[in-house]
């Protein structure tokens, strides 16, 4: 079967595109026009009732939630994650869910503070506290990437984390620079590795992300659709 990835450029669907490309799986993309809130359309809500990006149509029905899609693909195709009986499986799962439950929600707070609190002062305070919490999480991930065996081989952890490392210095727009990946050398090396993979290059070209999309990102210039 050819998978169908419902996506928007430079969104969380990028994590899934990286995995599909690395696994060399046949897939087609279905562009969601965020400017028209296509992700809230009745048609898309039948696939992902949360109205969020991404969703992946599979032989077993549609999947949503980035971590769930990545884990399903890894288990179905036998690559990019330790097998269930592998001694590293537990470590893989704890970091996968850390990315999903801790870091990814912090990015949503950073990018959309107005959805969580009202008033400019409260939003500015939330942004300050969120940046501090993100930096603490990145510290933790940097130590793990430098020392834990589960991070040594290319896996779904890399494909989930690298897009988030990309977004931190460039979103939201018109904000003072606060995030420099070189401060975290293990993650900087990880990002440089992923962007040199064939899958990383193909995904970057497909979404207009430039030559160094994860280690030194710039604004996306996608051939179709809009990141926002």
Short mmCIF file of C-alpha atoms in Angstrom, two decimals:
data_model
loop_
_atom_site.label_atom_id
_atom_site.label_comp_id
_atom_site.label_asym_id
_atom_site.label_seq_id
_atom_site.Cartn_x
_atom_site.Cartn_y
_atom_site.Cartn_z
CA UNK A 1 0.00 0.00 0.00
CA UNK A 2 1.01 3.59 -0.60
CA UNK A 3 0.67 5.57 2.62
CA UNK A 4 -1.09 8.96 2.53
CA UNK A 5 0.50 11.64 4.70
CA UNK A 6 -1.73 14.60 5.51
CA UNK A 7 0.76 17.40 5.97
CA UNK A 8 1.66 21.05 5.93
CA UNK A 9 5.23 22.20 5.26
CA UNK A 10 7.48 22.62 8.29
CA UNK A 11 4.87 21.16 10.64
CA UNK A 12 4.96 18.01 12.78
CA UNK A 13 4.27 16.03 9.62
CA UNK A 14 7.95 16.65 8.83
CA UNK A 15 8.85 14.08 11.51
CA UNK A 16 6.75 11.47 9.71
CA UNK A 17 8.08 12.44 6.28
CA UNK A 18 11.64 11.90 7.53
CA UNK A 19 10.71 8.42 8.74
CA UNK A 20 8.91 7.48 5.53
CA UNK A 21 11.84 8.68 3.47
CA UNK A 22 14.40 6.84 5.58
CA UNK A 23 12.38 3.63 5.42
CA UNK A 24 12.03 4.17 1.66
CA UNK A 25 8.30 3.53 1.81
CA UNK A 26 5.88 4.54 -0.95
CA UNK A 27 3.72 7.44 0.14
CA UNK A 28 1.79 10.36 -1.26
CA UNK A 29 1.11 13.66 0.43
CA UNK A 30 -2.17 15.45 0.96
CA UNK A 31 -1.56 19.16 1.53
CA UNK A 32 -3.51 20.86 4.31
CA UNK A 33 -3.85 24.60 3.77
CA UNK A 34 -3.35 26.00 7.27
CA UNK A 35 -4.22 29.52 6.16
CA UNK A 36 -7.71 28.22 5.35
CA UNK A 37 -7.74 25.97 8.45
CA UNK A 38 -8.11 22.88 6.28
CA UNK A 39 -7.10 20.81 9.30
CA UNK A 40 -10.45 21.80 10.85
CA UNK A 41 -12.54 20.75 7.86
CA UNK A 42 -15.19 18.04 8.32
CA UNK A 43 -13.32 15.82 5.86
CA UNK A 44 -10.08 15.98 7.80
CA UNK A 45 -11.76 15.68 11.18
CA UNK A 46 -13.03 12.28 10.10
CA UNK A 47 -9.34 11.26 9.83
CA UNK A 48 -7.98 13.18 12.83
CA UNK A 49 -10.77 14.33 15.17
CA UNK A 50 -8.34 16.63 16.99
CA UNK A 51 -7.87 18.74 13.87
CA UNK A 52 -4.08 18.63 14.20
CA UNK A 53 -1.28 17.81 11.78
CA UNK A 54 -0.18 15.12 10.90
CA UNK A 55 -2.32 12.13 10.06
CA UNK A 56 -1.26 9.03 8.17
CA UNK A 57 -3.65 6.77 6.28
CA UNK A 58 -2.54 3.14 6.57
CA UNK A 59 -3.91 -0.33 5.69
CA UNK A 60 -5.18 -0.49 9.28
CA UNK A 61 -6.96 2.83 9.13
CA UNK A 62 -5.87 6.40 9.81
CA UNK A 63 -3.35 7.22 12.52
CA UNK A 64 -2.78 10.50 14.30
CA UNK A 65 -0.40 11.73 17.04
CA UNK A 66 3.18 12.05 15.85
CA UNK A 67 4.72 9.63 18.35
CA UNK A 68 2.06 6.99 17.65
CA UNK A 69 2.67 7.19 13.90
CA UNK A 70 6.44 6.93 14.33
CA UNK A 71 6.17 3.97 16.71
CA UNK A 72 3.67 2.19 14.45
CA UNK A 73 5.90 2.61 11.40
CA UNK A 74 8.95 1.40 13.30
CA UNK A 75 7.21 -1.72 14.57
CA UNK A 76 5.49 -2.49 11.28
CA UNK A 77 8.66 -2.19 9.22
CA UNK A 78 11.16 -3.48 11.77
CA UNK A 79 13.51 -0.50 11.72
CA UNK A 80 14.25 2.76 13.53
CA UNK A 81 13.27 1.47 16.99
CA UNK A 82 14.43 -1.37 19.21
CA UNK A 83 12.20 -4.43 18.92
CA UNK A 84 9.82 -5.14 21.83
CA UNK A 85 12.20 -7.67 23.43
CA UNK A 86 15.34 -5.63 22.81
CA UNK A 87 16.99 -4.47 26.08
CA UNK A 88 16.93 -0.89 24.73
CA UNK A 89 13.18 -0.90 24.09
CA UNK A 90 12.32 0.66 27.45
CA UNK A 91 14.87 3.45 27.00
CA UNK A 92 13.53 4.14 23.53
CA UNK A 93 9.96 4.38 24.77
CA UNK A 94 10.78 6.66 27.67
CA UNK A 95 12.53 9.16 25.39
CA UNK A 96 9.88 8.90 22.67
CA UNK A 97 7.18 9.75 25.17
CA UNK A 98 9.36 12.42 26.76
CA UNK A 99 9.50 14.13 23.38
CA UNK A 100 5.75 13.70 22.90
CA UNK A 101 4.52 14.53 26.39
CA UNK A 102 7.10 17.06 27.60
CA UNK A 103 9.06 18.84 24.89
CA UNK A 104 6.42 19.03 22.16
CA UNK A 105 3.75 20.55 24.45
CA UNK A 106 6.29 23.14 25.62
CA UNK A 107 6.78 24.21 22.02
CA UNK A 108 3.03 24.72 21.67
CA UNK A 109 3.09 26.96 24.74
CA UNK A 110 5.96 28.95 23.24
CA UNK A 111 4.40 29.35 19.80
CA UNK A 112 0.80 30.02 20.87
CA UNK A 113 0.78 31.68 24.32
CA UNK A 114 -2.44 33.51 23.44
CA UNK A 115 -4.26 30.17 23.36
CA UNK A 116 -3.42 29.56 27.02
CA UNK A 117 -3.49 32.94 28.78
CA UNK A 118 -5.07 36.32 28.08
CA UNK A 119 -3.28 39.66 28.06
CA UNK A 120 0.15 40.70 26.79
CA UNK A 121 1.79 40.74 30.22
CA UNK A 122 0.61 37.23 31.07
CA UNK A 123 1.65 35.97 27.65
CA UNK A 124 5.12 37.52 27.99
CA UNK A 125 5.52 35.89 31.40
CA UNK A 126 4.41 32.53 30.01
CA UNK A 127 6.91 32.85 27.17
CA UNK A 128 9.77 33.60 29.58
CA UNK A 129 8.93 30.64 31.80
CA UNK A 130 8.44 28.34 28.81
CA UNK A 131 11.83 29.22 27.35
CA UNK A 132 13.43 28.40 30.68
CA UNK A 133 11.63 25.05 30.83
CA UNK A 134 12.56 24.23 27.24
CA UNK A 135 16.23 24.97 27.91
CA UNK A 136 16.12 22.64 30.91
CA UNK A 137 14.62 19.89 28.75
CA UNK A 138 17.23 20.44 26.04
CA UNK A 139 19.93 20.12 28.71
CA UNK A 140 18.47 16.74 29.68
CA UNK A 141 18.25 15.57 26.07
CA UNK A 142 21.80 16.70 25.34
CA UNK A 143 23.14 14.62 28.22
CA UNK A 144 21.12 11.62 27.05
CA UNK A 145 22.28 11.97 23.44
CA UNK A 146 25.89 12.13 24.62
CA UNK A 147 25.77 9.15 26.97
CA UNK A 148 22.86 6.76 26.38
CA UNK A 149 23.22 3.89 23.88
CA UNK A 150 19.65 4.25 22.59
CA UNK A 151 20.60 7.57 20.99
CA UNK A 152 23.64 6.25 19.10
CA UNK A 153 21.91 4.78 16.05
CA UNK A 154 19.53 6.70 13.80
CA UNK A 155 16.01 6.13 15.07
CA UNK A 156 12.57 7.63 15.34
CA UNK A 157 13.91 9.65 18.27
CA UNK A 158 16.13 11.56 15.85
CA UNK A 159 13.30 12.16 13.40
CA UNK A 160 10.98 13.44 16.12
CA UNK A 161 13.54 15.66 17.85
CA UNK A 162 15.29 17.31 14.89
CA UNK A 163 12.26 19.23 13.56
CA UNK A 164 11.68 20.59 17.07
CA UNK A 165 15.33 21.70 17.25
CA UNK A 166 14.73 23.43 13.91
CA UNK A 167 11.65 25.34 15.07
CA UNK A 168 13.03 26.70 18.32
CA UNK A 169 15.30 29.41 16.83
CA UNK A 170 12.93 30.50 14.02
CA UNK A 171 9.44 30.44 15.55
CA UNK A 172 7.58 32.48 16.57
CA UNK A 173 8.52 35.25 14.21
CA UNK A 174 9.84 38.65 15.31
CA UNK A 175 11.19 37.35 18.60
CA UNK A 176 14.67 38.08 19.95
CA UNK A 177 17.22 35.32 19.39
CA UNK A 178 17.33 33.07 22.42
CA UNK A 179 18.11 29.54 21.18
CA UNK A 180 21.47 28.56 19.68
CA UNK A 181 21.90 24.84 19.10
CA UNK A 182 25.71 24.98 19.31
CA UNK A 183 25.24 25.42 23.08
CA UNK A 184 24.30 21.71 23.16
CA UNK A 185 27.06 19.89 21.25
CA UNK A 186 25.59 16.38 21.32
CA UNK A 187 22.30 17.61 19.87
CA UNK A 188 24.12 19.82 17.39
CA UNK A 189 25.99 16.75 16.12
CA UNK A 190 22.75 14.77 15.98
CA UNK A 191 21.07 17.50 13.92
CA UNK A 192 24.01 17.69 11.51
CA UNK A 193 23.89 13.92 11.09
CA UNK A 194 20.18 13.83 10.24
CA UNK A 195 20.35 16.66 7.72
CA UNK A 196 23.10 14.84 5.81
CA UNK A 197 21.13 11.59 5.53
CA UNK A 198 19.48 11.00 2.14
CA UNK A 199 16.13 11.11 3.92
CA UNK A 200 17.02 14.43 5.52
CA UNK A 201 18.05 15.94 2.20
CA UNK A 202 14.92 14.69 0.42
CA UNK A 203 12.61 15.97 3.15
CA UNK A 204 14.35 19.35 3.20
CA UNK A 205 14.02 19.67 -0.56
CA UNK A 206 10.35 18.65 -0.51
CA UNK A 207 9.50 21.28 2.12
CA UNK A 208 11.92 24.04 1.11
CA UNK A 209 13.98 23.96 4.30
CA UNK A 210 17.42 24.81 2.95
CA UNK A 211 20.76 23.01 3.19
CA UNK A 212 21.10 23.01 7.00
CA UNK A 213 17.50 22.63 8.13
CA UNK A 214 18.20 21.34 11.64
CA UNK A 215 21.63 22.62 12.69
CA UNK A 216 21.33 26.16 11.31
CA UNK A 217 17.73 26.63 10.19
CA UNK A 218 16.22 29.41 8.14
CA UNK A 219 12.66 30.22 7.15
CA UNK A 220 10.99 27.58 5.03
CA UNK A 221 10.29 28.40 1.39
CA UNK A 222 8.02 25.49 0.51
CA UNK A 223 7.12 24.68 -3.09
CA UNK A 224 3.51 24.29 -1.97
CA UNK A 225 1.47 25.38 1.03
CA UNK A 226 2.48 27.52 3.96
CA UNK A 227 4.12 26.65 7.30
CA UNK A 228 1.63 28.86 9.15
#
